[in-house]
Each structure stands twice: as C-alpha cells, then as structure tokens.
Amino acid sequence: MFSFFNSFSTSLKVALLVWPFVALVLTFPLLVVQYMHLRRLVFGRIIMVYLVMLYALALLAFTLYPMPDNPVQFCSYHNIVPQIEWLESIMEFRYEGLRAVLQVVMNVVFFMPLGVFIRMMYKSRWYLVIFLGLAISLTIETAQLTGGFGIYPCSYRLFDVDDLLLNTCGGLIGYWLGFLMPNLSNVERGSAITTQPGLVRRLVAFMIDIFSSLAIITIIGISLYFLSPQLAKDLSYESLIILTILNILIQLILPLICKGRTIGGMLTGISLDDIKRTQLHRLTFYLARLVYIGLFFYADKLFAQSAVAVLVSLVLIILTIITWKKYKNLPYKLIDIFWKNHEKSII
C-alpha cells in the first residue's frame, strides 16, 4: 500500500505546496470579472471566490492528481478496468465494509461545496445544480478514463459510473444546506463611474494596468522567441523601452483621451478626472502620475547604482505615507494643490 503512495510522493508535495498560491493567483481575474459586473467588491464574495478556487483545485487534485511519477512503469504493471455497472461500487460495503462506506460518503461530500457555493453566490434553481454536478462529474470521470484526456499514457484512476450518481447527489445536498449559509447573491450594484473610489477599487484598477503591460510585453517576448530564439536571448534593454512605451500609453495617453480612464479604470469604473482641469493641467497631472509610477516600480531598472534606486524608493514610500495621511491621496495629487495656488501665474 505504501509503495503505491510512494509513486505519487514528489507530485503530491509540489501540489500541496503551490495549491493556496495558485488559487490566490487565479482568484484575481475572477475578482476583476466580478468587479466589472457589480462595480464593487464585497468582502464576503472575495473570500467566497478564493474558497471556490481552493475547492476547484482541490477537486482536481483529489480526482486527477497526482499522476504517478514513472508512467512507463505504472502503465506496465497496472490495467485499470472501468466500472460501468450501476450501484456496483455502492453495494461493495457488503464485502469491504467501512472502506466502501467511506468511499461512498467521500464521493458525496466532495461535491457538497459546489451546491453550497451556487446557492450562496447565485440565484439558481436546484435542477441547475444537478446539471452542473453531473456535467463536472462526467468530465472528471472521462478524464480519469482517458488518462487526463491523453496527458498520461494510460488510465491511472478508476472510472466509476456510480461516482456520477454520488457526486450529483452531493451537489444537491450542498444546495439545500446552502439555506443555512449567508446569502451573497443580492449585492447592490455600485456606481457605473466614480472619481472617488475606495482603496481596494484603486488597487484593483492599478493591478489591472500593471498586469496589462506585463502581459503585452510577455506576449511580445514569446512571439520573438518563436520567430527567432537567438534574437530573444538578451532583450533586457529593449524590454525596458517597450515597457516604458506601454506605460506611457496606458498611464498617460489613455486617460488624456478617455476621460481619465486607464485600462483598469475602464474595467472597474474609475475616472482619474476627479476635478475640473484645463488641458495643460491634465497633461501635467498625468505626467506627474506617470513619473511617480515609473520611479516607484522601475527604480531598479532606471538607476545603474542600486543604492540610488533604494534611496529613491525610500523617499517615494515616505512621501506616499505623508500625502496619504494628510490628503488621503497619492503624491502626484500635489500637482492639483500647486496648480490651484499658481493657476493665474501659469496661465
């Protein structure tokens, strides 16, 4: 028995280590979609989305992973025959006792969170839970039968037709248990566009902007690699130039021509035009914002000496803390104060 589990040890350790972090990364795009839909983030739904990702990854891990580390050896010594007789596995308790009972119970329990999530997050009918539970269970069982749809050279988990019934029942039980949980489906939609967002909303929009530029430069790098691997070996200088151009487009050009909205602002309903500004004032404001972002995130690339980069970052952090404590805003907003006091002399 232990020798069987030893074949999964390396994969299992890796999976357990990265599981919560992968779930956290996958939660972010789901929160963005939720924010686009509701124009706000509710703490309960944030936690629930993360739990959904944890559950989804755990479900995949328990049903499909870990794969045996030595496929040739495993496939040579194992020939797993699918179980296609209805109720055959369920009735095994007559011969295998507690082990068979636990297997039946766990197949039900594994899908109970699915029903709970659907009941808490959405206004769905019970028959939708049956459909989703059956569809997800069938997908998993098919993956087990085909070695993860061909990823593994043979079937390494048992396809059991009774699991379809047990999993679906588990989802339905979870749906009815959802009566006991808080209702997170009735969330009031936030304002379409705001110029005074909360801190979380600001961070979501800003992270979207950062990820957008990094995603674009990653796509460019991958494309160059496939076109010419030799050319893509050392592009650190070119990458910095491309990243600078992307940030100018996203943080300066876009808000100037799109009423104060960056990519993140468009997705989260935030406009940076929180006060009425002249065109010159707007240009100065967005230039100051661009410089602030550039120095804050790319100081290590802009300055050859690391000590200078650290000093610049430290000054920016202190300035950010001071301006946020005094004005509840970031340092580049000081441009507005300066402009208000010197507008006549500037014009």
Tab-separated table of C-alpha atoms in Angstrom:
chain	number	residue	atom	x	y	z
A	1	MET	CA	0.000	0.000	0.000
A	2	PHE	CA	2.738	2.475	0.971
A	3	SER	CA	4.729	1.607	-2.147
A	4	PHE	CA	1.729	2.719	-4.222
A	5	PHE	CA	1.636	6.105	-2.467
A	6	ASN	CA	5.402	6.490	-2.823
A	7	SER	CA	4.964	6.701	-6.601
A	8	PHE	CA	2.947	9.899	-6.054
A	9	SER	CA	5.150	11.487	-3.382
A	10	THR	CA	7.014	14.096	-5.438
A	11	SER	CA	3.946	15.327	-7.304
A	12	LEU	CA	1.914	15.379	-4.092
A	13	LYS	CA	4.453	17.508	-2.231
A	14	VAL	CA	4.627	20.021	-5.068
A	15	ALA	CA	0.834	20.179	-5.359
A	16	LEU	CA	0.327	20.789	-1.633
A	17	LEU	CA	2.991	23.494	-1.641
A	18	VAL	CA	1.665	25.556	-4.540
A	19	TRP	CA	-2.057	24.901	-4.012
A	20	PRO	CA	-3.019	28.017	-1.961
A	21	PHE	CA	-0.790	30.322	-4.029
A	22	VAL	CA	-2.138	29.128	-7.370
A	23	ALA	CA	-5.661	29.595	-6.016
A	24	LEU	CA	-4.762	33.147	-4.983
A	25	VAL	CA	-3.402	33.969	-8.443
A	26	LEU	CA	-6.465	32.504	-10.171
A	27	THR	CA	-8.758	34.418	-7.827
A	28	PHE	CA	-7.600	37.793	-9.140
A	29	PRO	CA	-9.048	37.571	-12.685
A	30	LEU	CA	-12.321	36.267	-11.230
A	31	LEU	CA	-12.478	39.285	-8.924
A	32	VAL	CA	-11.865	41.547	-11.911
A	33	VAL	CA	-14.806	39.957	-13.751
A	34	GLN	CA	-16.946	40.287	-10.624
A	35	TYR	CA	-15.909	43.917	-10.266
A	36	MET	CA	-16.800	44.624	-13.892
A	37	HIS	CA	-20.244	43.158	-13.252
A	38	LEU	CA	-21.045	44.692	-9.855
A	39	ARG	CA	-18.767	47.766	-9.848
A	40	ARG	CA	-17.843	46.936	-6.264
A	41	LEU	CA	-16.142	44.264	-4.184
A	42	VAL	CA	-17.886	42.713	-1.200
A	43	PHE	CA	-15.643	41.141	1.424
A	44	GLY	CA	-17.813	38.036	1.732
A	45	ARG	CA	-17.741	37.442	-2.013
A	46	ILE	CA	-13.962	37.967	-2.143
A	47	ILE	CA	-13.485	35.237	0.455
A	48	MET	CA	-16.014	33.030	-1.309
A	49	VAL	CA	-14.303	33.402	-4.700
A	50	TYR	CA	-10.982	32.394	-3.142
A	51	LEU	CA	-12.631	29.402	-1.448
A	52	VAL	CA	-14.184	28.420	-4.769
A	53	MET	CA	-10.735	28.403	-6.385
A	54	LEU	CA	-9.294	26.410	-3.479
A	55	TYR	CA	-12.146	23.941	-3.829
A	56	ALA	CA	-11.817	23.662	-7.612
A	57	LEU	CA	-8.079	22.993	-7.401
A	58	ALA	CA	-8.577	20.547	-4.535
A	59	LEU	CA	-11.254	18.717	-6.525
A	60	LEU	CA	-8.878	18.409	-9.471
A	61	ALA	CA	-6.058	17.304	-7.183
A	62	PHE	CA	-8.096	14.608	-5.451
A	63	THR	CA	-9.645	13.260	-8.641
A	64	LEU	CA	-6.902	13.663	-11.268
A	65	TYR	CA	-3.622	14.299	-9.463
A	66	PRO	CA	-1.025	13.406	-8.571
A	67	MET	CA	-0.069	11.368	-11.586
A	68	PRO	CA	2.396	8.534	-10.972
A	69	ASP	CA	5.944	9.829	-11.485
A	70	ASN	CA	7.002	6.888	-13.678
A	71	PRO	CA	4.350	6.443	-16.413
A	72	VAL	CA	6.156	3.600	-18.206
A	73	GLN	CA	6.485	1.515	-15.072
A	74	PHE	CA	2.973	2.317	-13.839
A	75	CYS	CA	1.263	1.523	-17.146
A	76	SER	CA	3.232	-1.719	-17.467
A	77	TYR	CA	2.029	-3.080	-14.135
A	78	HIS	CA	-1.489	-1.622	-13.945
A	79	ASN	CA	-4.503	-2.249	-16.129
A	80	ILE	CA	-7.400	-0.312	-14.620
A	81	VAL	CA	-10.744	-1.559	-15.934
A	82	PRO	CA	-13.631	0.966	-15.791
A	83	GLN	CA	-16.573	0.149	-13.535
A	84	ILE	CA	-19.742	0.610	-15.619
A	85	GLU	CA	-22.281	-1.386	-13.590
A	86	TRP	CA	-24.781	0.869	-11.819
A	87	LEU	CA	-24.719	0.584	-7.973
A	88	GLU	CA	-21.879	-1.952	-8.099
A	89	SER	CA	-19.469	0.246	-6.110
A	90	ILE	CA	-22.159	1.397	-3.704
A	91	MET	CA	-23.043	-2.197	-2.808
A	92	GLU	CA	-19.401	-3.114	-2.130
A	93	PHE	CA	-19.947	-2.305	1.556
A	94	ARG	CA	-21.265	-5.878	1.876
A	95	TYR	CA	-17.767	-7.188	1.182
A	96	GLU	CA	-15.348	-4.368	2.010
A	97	GLY	CA	-17.134	-2.870	4.994
A	98	LEU	CA	-16.009	0.517	6.306
A	99	ARG	CA	-13.661	1.236	3.394
A	100	ALA	CA	-16.503	1.038	0.863
A	101	VAL	CA	-18.788	3.134	3.080
A	102	LEU	CA	-16.131	5.845	3.411
A	103	GLN	CA	-15.602	5.876	-0.345
A	104	VAL	CA	-19.328	6.415	-0.938
A	105	VAL	CA	-19.515	9.131	1.729
A	106	MET	CA	-16.464	10.992	0.386
A	107	ASN	CA	-17.836	10.957	-3.163
A	108	VAL	CA	-20.930	12.696	-1.823
A	109	VAL	CA	-19.018	15.111	0.439
A	110	PHE	CA	-16.590	16.212	-2.310
A	111	PHE	CA	-19.419	17.772	-4.310
A	112	MET	CA	-21.383	19.311	-1.440
A	113	PRO	CA	-19.359	22.586	-1.547
A	114	LEU	CA	-20.377	23.000	-5.204
A	115	GLY	CA	-24.050	23.162	-4.245
A	116	VAL	CA	-23.327	25.474	-1.302
A	117	PHE	CA	-21.358	27.890	-3.495
A	118	ILE	CA	-24.048	28.033	-6.164
A	119	ARG	CA	-26.752	28.639	-3.560
A	120	MET	CA	-24.784	31.389	-1.785
A	121	MET	CA	-23.440	33.244	-4.821
A	122	TYR	CA	-26.199	32.983	-7.427
A	123	LYS	CA	-29.955	32.806	-7.692
A	124	SER	CA	-30.001	29.334	-9.220
A	125	ARG	CA	-32.595	26.577	-9.192
A	126	TRP	CA	-31.920	23.131	-7.769
A	127	TYR	CA	-32.039	21.474	-11.183
A	128	LEU	CA	-29.127	23.652	-12.363
A	129	VAL	CA	-27.055	22.177	-9.528
A	130	ILE	CA	-27.987	18.685	-10.745
A	131	PHE	CA	-26.936	19.586	-14.284
A	132	LEU	CA	-23.640	21.194	-13.226
A	133	GLY	CA	-22.835	18.439	-10.750
A	134	LEU	CA	-23.441	15.743	-13.360
A	135	ALA	CA	-21.501	17.634	-16.049
A	136	ILE	CA	-18.474	18.246	-13.812
A	137	SER	CA	-18.521	14.677	-12.512
A	138	LEU	CA	-18.753	13.276	-16.045
A	139	THR	CA	-15.838	15.462	-17.151
A	140	ILE	CA	-13.703	14.228	-14.259
A	141	GLU	CA	-14.613	10.576	-14.801
A	142	THR	CA	-13.864	10.877	-18.522
A	143	ALA	CA	-10.508	12.454	-17.712
A	144	GLN	CA	-9.756	9.536	-15.394
A	145	LEU	CA	-10.729	7.044	-18.091
A	146	THR	CA	-8.554	8.715	-20.741
A	147	GLY	CA	-5.520	9.492	-18.606
A	148	GLY	CA	-6.333	13.173	-18.316
A	149	PHE	CA	-7.516	13.385	-21.948
A	150	GLY	CA	-4.279	11.877	-23.214
A	151	ILE	CA	-1.822	13.717	-20.976
A	152	TYR	CA	-0.937	10.423	-19.290
A	153	PRO	CA	-0.319	7.337	-21.486
A	154	CYS	CA	-2.854	5.153	-19.654
A	155	SER	CA	-5.738	5.316	-17.235
A	156	TYR	CA	-4.299	5.833	-13.750
A	157	ARG	CA	-7.596	6.315	-11.886
A	158	LEU	CA	-10.745	4.183	-11.899
A	159	PHE	CA	-13.699	5.338	-13.983
A	160	ASP	CA	-16.738	4.535	-11.828
A	161	VAL	CA	-20.239	5.159	-13.145
A	162	ASP	CA	-21.589	5.237	-9.580
A	163	ASP	CA	-19.495	8.351	-8.915
A	164	LEU	CA	-21.764	10.266	-11.308
A	165	LEU	CA	-24.743	9.495	-9.092
A	166	LEU	CA	-22.939	10.114	-5.799
A	167	ASN	CA	-21.311	13.371	-6.926
A	168	THR	CA	-24.590	14.747	-8.254
A	169	CYS	CA	-26.347	13.843	-5.014
A	170	GLY	CA	-23.580	15.599	-3.098
A	171	GLY	CA	-24.087	18.792	-5.092
A	172	LEU	CA	-27.837	18.685	-4.465
A	173	ILE	CA	-27.369	18.102	-0.715
A	174	GLY	CA	-24.963	21.045	-0.625
A	175	TYR	CA	-27.544	23.193	-2.392
A	176	TRP	CA	-30.145	22.517	0.297
A	177	LEU	CA	-27.576	23.068	3.058
A	178	GLY	CA	-26.959	26.466	1.469
A	179	PHE	CA	-30.150	27.599	3.233
A	180	LEU	CA	-28.068	27.757	6.413
A	181	MET	CA	-25.353	29.966	4.877
A	182	PRO	CA	-25.307	33.756	4.286
A	183	ASN	CA	-26.928	34.933	1.057
A	184	LEU	CA	-24.282	36.632	-1.104
A	185	SER	CA	-26.342	36.767	-4.282
A	186	ASN	CA	-28.210	40.015	-3.551
A	187	VAL	CA	-25.404	42.549	-3.908
A	188	GLU	CA	-26.284	46.111	-4.804
A	189	ARG	CA	-24.501	47.265	-7.944
A	190	GLY	CA	-22.037	50.100	-7.416
A	191	SER	CA	-21.914	53.324	-9.380
A	192	ALA	CA	-21.017	52.984	-13.061
A	193	ILE	CA	-18.178	55.511	-12.955
A	194	THR	CA	-16.698	57.108	-9.857
A	195	THR	CA	-13.979	59.688	-9.296
A	196	GLN	CA	-13.710	58.892	-5.568
A	197	PRO	CA	-13.046	55.128	-5.373
A	198	GLY	CA	-12.086	53.288	-2.230
A	199	LEU	CA	-8.603	51.910	-1.641
A	200	VAL	CA	-9.484	48.367	-2.775
A	201	ARG	CA	-11.001	49.645	-6.001
A	202	ARG	CA	-7.911	51.769	-6.685
A	203	LEU	CA	-5.630	48.790	-6.109
A	204	VAL	CA	-7.674	46.515	-8.381
A	205	ALA	CA	-7.601	49.077	-11.205
A	206	PHE	CA	-3.889	49.696	-10.759
A	207	MET	CA	-3.042	45.992	-10.697
A	208	ILE	CA	-5.004	45.540	-13.924
A	209	ASP	CA	-2.894	48.280	-15.525
A	210	ILE	CA	0.346	46.671	-14.329
A	211	PHE	CA	-0.688	43.178	-15.437
A	212	SER	CA	-1.838	44.561	-18.796
A	213	SER	CA	1.584	45.992	-19.585
A	214	LEU	CA	3.370	42.866	-18.323
A	215	ALA	CA	1.022	40.615	-20.314
A	216	ILE	CA	1.650	42.572	-23.513
A	217	ILE	CA	5.420	42.520	-23.092
A	218	THR	CA	5.283	38.785	-22.296
A	219	ILE	CA	3.319	38.128	-25.483
A	220	ILE	CA	5.860	40.168	-27.454
A	221	GLY	CA	8.743	38.238	-25.878
A	222	ILE	CA	7.163	34.840	-26.600
A	223	SER	CA	6.410	35.876	-30.174
A	224	LEU	CA	10.015	36.981	-30.701
A	225	TYR	CA	11.254	33.708	-29.225
A	226	PHE	CA	9.234	31.647	-31.688
A	227	LEU	CA	10.276	33.887	-34.586
A	228	SER	CA	13.951	33.981	-33.640
A	229	PRO	CA	15.188	32.264	-30.434
A	230	GLN	CA	18.622	33.821	-30.889
A	231	LEU	CA	17.151	37.317	-31.041
A	232	ALA	CA	15.089	36.793	-27.889
A	233	LYS	CA	18.014	35.671	-25.708
A	234	ASP	CA	19.004	39.096	-24.356
A	235	LEU	CA	16.367	41.779	-24.691
A	236	SER	CA	16.642	43.454	-21.275
A	237	TYR	CA	17.298	46.918	-22.743
A	238	GLU	CA	14.642	46.539	-25.427
A	239	SER	CA	12.184	45.210	-22.830
A	240	LEU	CA	12.671	48.327	-20.722
A	241	ILE	CA	11.982	50.535	-23.744
A	242	ILE	CA	8.835	48.583	-24.650
A	243	LEU	CA	7.666	48.657	-21.024
A	244	THR	CA	8.202	52.429	-20.920
A	245	ILE	CA	6.204	52.923	-24.120
A	246	LEU	CA	3.382	50.724	-22.791
A	247	ASN	CA	3.211	52.670	-19.536
A	248	ILE	CA	3.135	55.969	-21.428
A	249	LEU	CA	0.225	54.655	-23.482
A	250	ILE	CA	-1.676	53.201	-20.510
A	251	GLN	CA	-0.932	55.793	-17.819
A	252	LEU	CA	-0.693	58.987	-19.916
A	253	ILE	CA	-2.232	58.797	-23.387
A	254	LEU	CA	-5.302	56.699	-22.479
A	255	PRO	CA	-6.514	58.866	-19.562
A	256	LEU	CA	-5.931	62.014	-21.613
A	257	ILE	CA	-8.175	60.842	-24.443
A	258	CYS	CA	-10.590	58.594	-22.481
A	259	LYS	CA	-11.869	60.994	-19.822
A	260	GLY	CA	-9.400	59.965	-17.147
A	261	ARG	CA	-9.704	56.210	-17.535
A	262	THR	CA	-6.870	53.718	-17.921
A	263	ILE	CA	-7.455	50.068	-18.853
A	264	GLY	CA	-8.028	49.271	-15.187
A	265	GLY	CA	-10.271	52.313	-14.856
A	266	MET	CA	-12.426	51.181	-17.769
A	267	LEU	CA	-12.883	47.731	-16.218
A	268	THR	CA	-13.565	48.959	-12.675
A	269	GLY	CA	-15.440	52.182	-13.455
A	270	ILE	CA	-12.824	54.630	-12.174
A	271	SER	CA	-12.062	58.029	-13.696
A	272	LEU	CA	-8.985	59.975	-12.607
A	273	ASP	CA	-10.630	63.241	-13.676
A	274	ASP	CA	-11.918	63.883	-10.156
A	275	ILE	CA	-11.889	67.666	-10.559
A	276	LYS	CA	-12.245	70.034	-13.477
A	277	ARG	CA	-8.842	70.667	-15.058
A	278	THR	CA	-7.626	72.563	-18.087
A	279	GLN	CA	-5.853	70.546	-20.785
A	280	LEU	CA	-2.442	71.793	-19.622
A	281	HIS	CA	-3.355	70.972	-16.030
A	282	ARG	CA	-4.465	67.454	-17.061
A	283	LEU	CA	-1.257	66.886	-19.024
A	284	THR	CA	0.866	67.995	-16.058
A	285	PHE	CA	-1.174	65.846	-13.662
A	286	TYR	CA	-0.872	62.679	-15.741
A	287	LEU	CA	2.825	63.295	-16.410
A	288	ALA	CA	3.425	63.563	-12.652
A	289	ARG	CA	1.446	60.355	-12.138
A	290	LEU	CA	3.466	58.589	-14.845
A	291	VAL	CA	6.769	59.690	-13.270
A	292	TYR	CA	5.577	58.547	-9.831
A	293	ILE	CA	4.591	55.106	-11.114
A	294	GLY	CA	7.797	54.778	-13.141
A	295	LEU	CA	10.058	55.660	-10.214
A	296	PHE	CA	8.094	53.550	-7.756
A	297	PHE	CA	8.089	50.334	-9.765
A	298	TYR	CA	11.088	50.600	-12.072
A	299	ALA	CA	13.698	52.453	-9.991
A	300	ASP	CA	15.992	49.408	-10.031
A	301	LYS	CA	15.982	49.461	-13.848
A	302	LEU	CA	16.245	53.242	-14.244
A	303	PHE	CA	19.271	53.751	-11.977
A	304	ALA	CA	22.554	51.938	-12.507
A	305	GLN	CA	23.554	52.105	-8.839
A	306	SER	CA	21.354	50.020	-6.566
A	307	ALA	CA	21.916	52.411	-3.646
A	308	VAL	CA	20.362	55.264	-5.633
A	309	ALA	CA	17.392	53.079	-6.587
A	310	VAL	CA	16.833	52.117	-2.935
A	311	LEU	CA	17.087	55.767	-1.846
A	312	VAL	CA	14.570	56.891	-4.480
A	313	SER	CA	12.157	54.119	-3.490
A	314	LEU	CA	12.500	55.002	0.197
A	315	VAL	CA	11.807	58.695	-0.468
A	316	LEU	CA	8.736	57.791	-2.527
A	317	ILE	CA	7.409	55.479	0.199
A	318	ILE	CA	7.810	58.180	2.861
A	319	LEU	CA	6.215	60.797	0.592
A	320	THR	CA	3.341	58.433	-0.167
A	321	ILE	CA	2.682	57.807	3.540
A	322	ILE	CA	2.734	61.546	4.299
A	323	THR	CA	0.418	62.571	1.461
A	324	TRP	CA	-1.999	59.719	2.140
A	325	LYS	CA	-2.158	60.573	5.839
A	326	LYS	CA	-2.668	64.292	5.190
A	327	TYR	CA	-4.673	64.359	1.950
A	328	LYS	CA	-5.935	60.751	1.623
A	329	ASN	CA	-4.287	60.698	-1.784
A	330	LEU	CA	-1.054	59.868	-3.580
A	331	PRO	CA	1.860	62.307	-4.094
A	332	TYR	CA	1.022	63.229	-7.679
A	333	LYS	CA	-2.191	64.864	-6.383
A	334	LEU	CA	0.050	67.632	-5.014
A	335	ILE	CA	0.021	68.924	-8.596
A	336	ASP	CA	-3.607	69.950	-8.070
A	337	ILE	CA	-2.737	71.895	-4.921
A	338	PHE	CA	0.164	73.614	-6.661
A	339	TRP	CA	-1.986	74.365	-9.714
A	340	LYS	CA	-4.761	75.830	-7.589
A	341	ASN	CA	-2.340	78.198	-5.850
A	342	HIS	CA	-0.481	79.250	-9.004
A	343	GLU	CA	-3.083	78.867	-11.755
A	344	LYS	CA	-3.167	82.548	-12.691
A	345	SER	CA	0.606	82.867	-12.923
A	346	ILE	CA	0.846	79.655	-15.001
A	347	ILE	CA	-1.825	80.772	-17.448
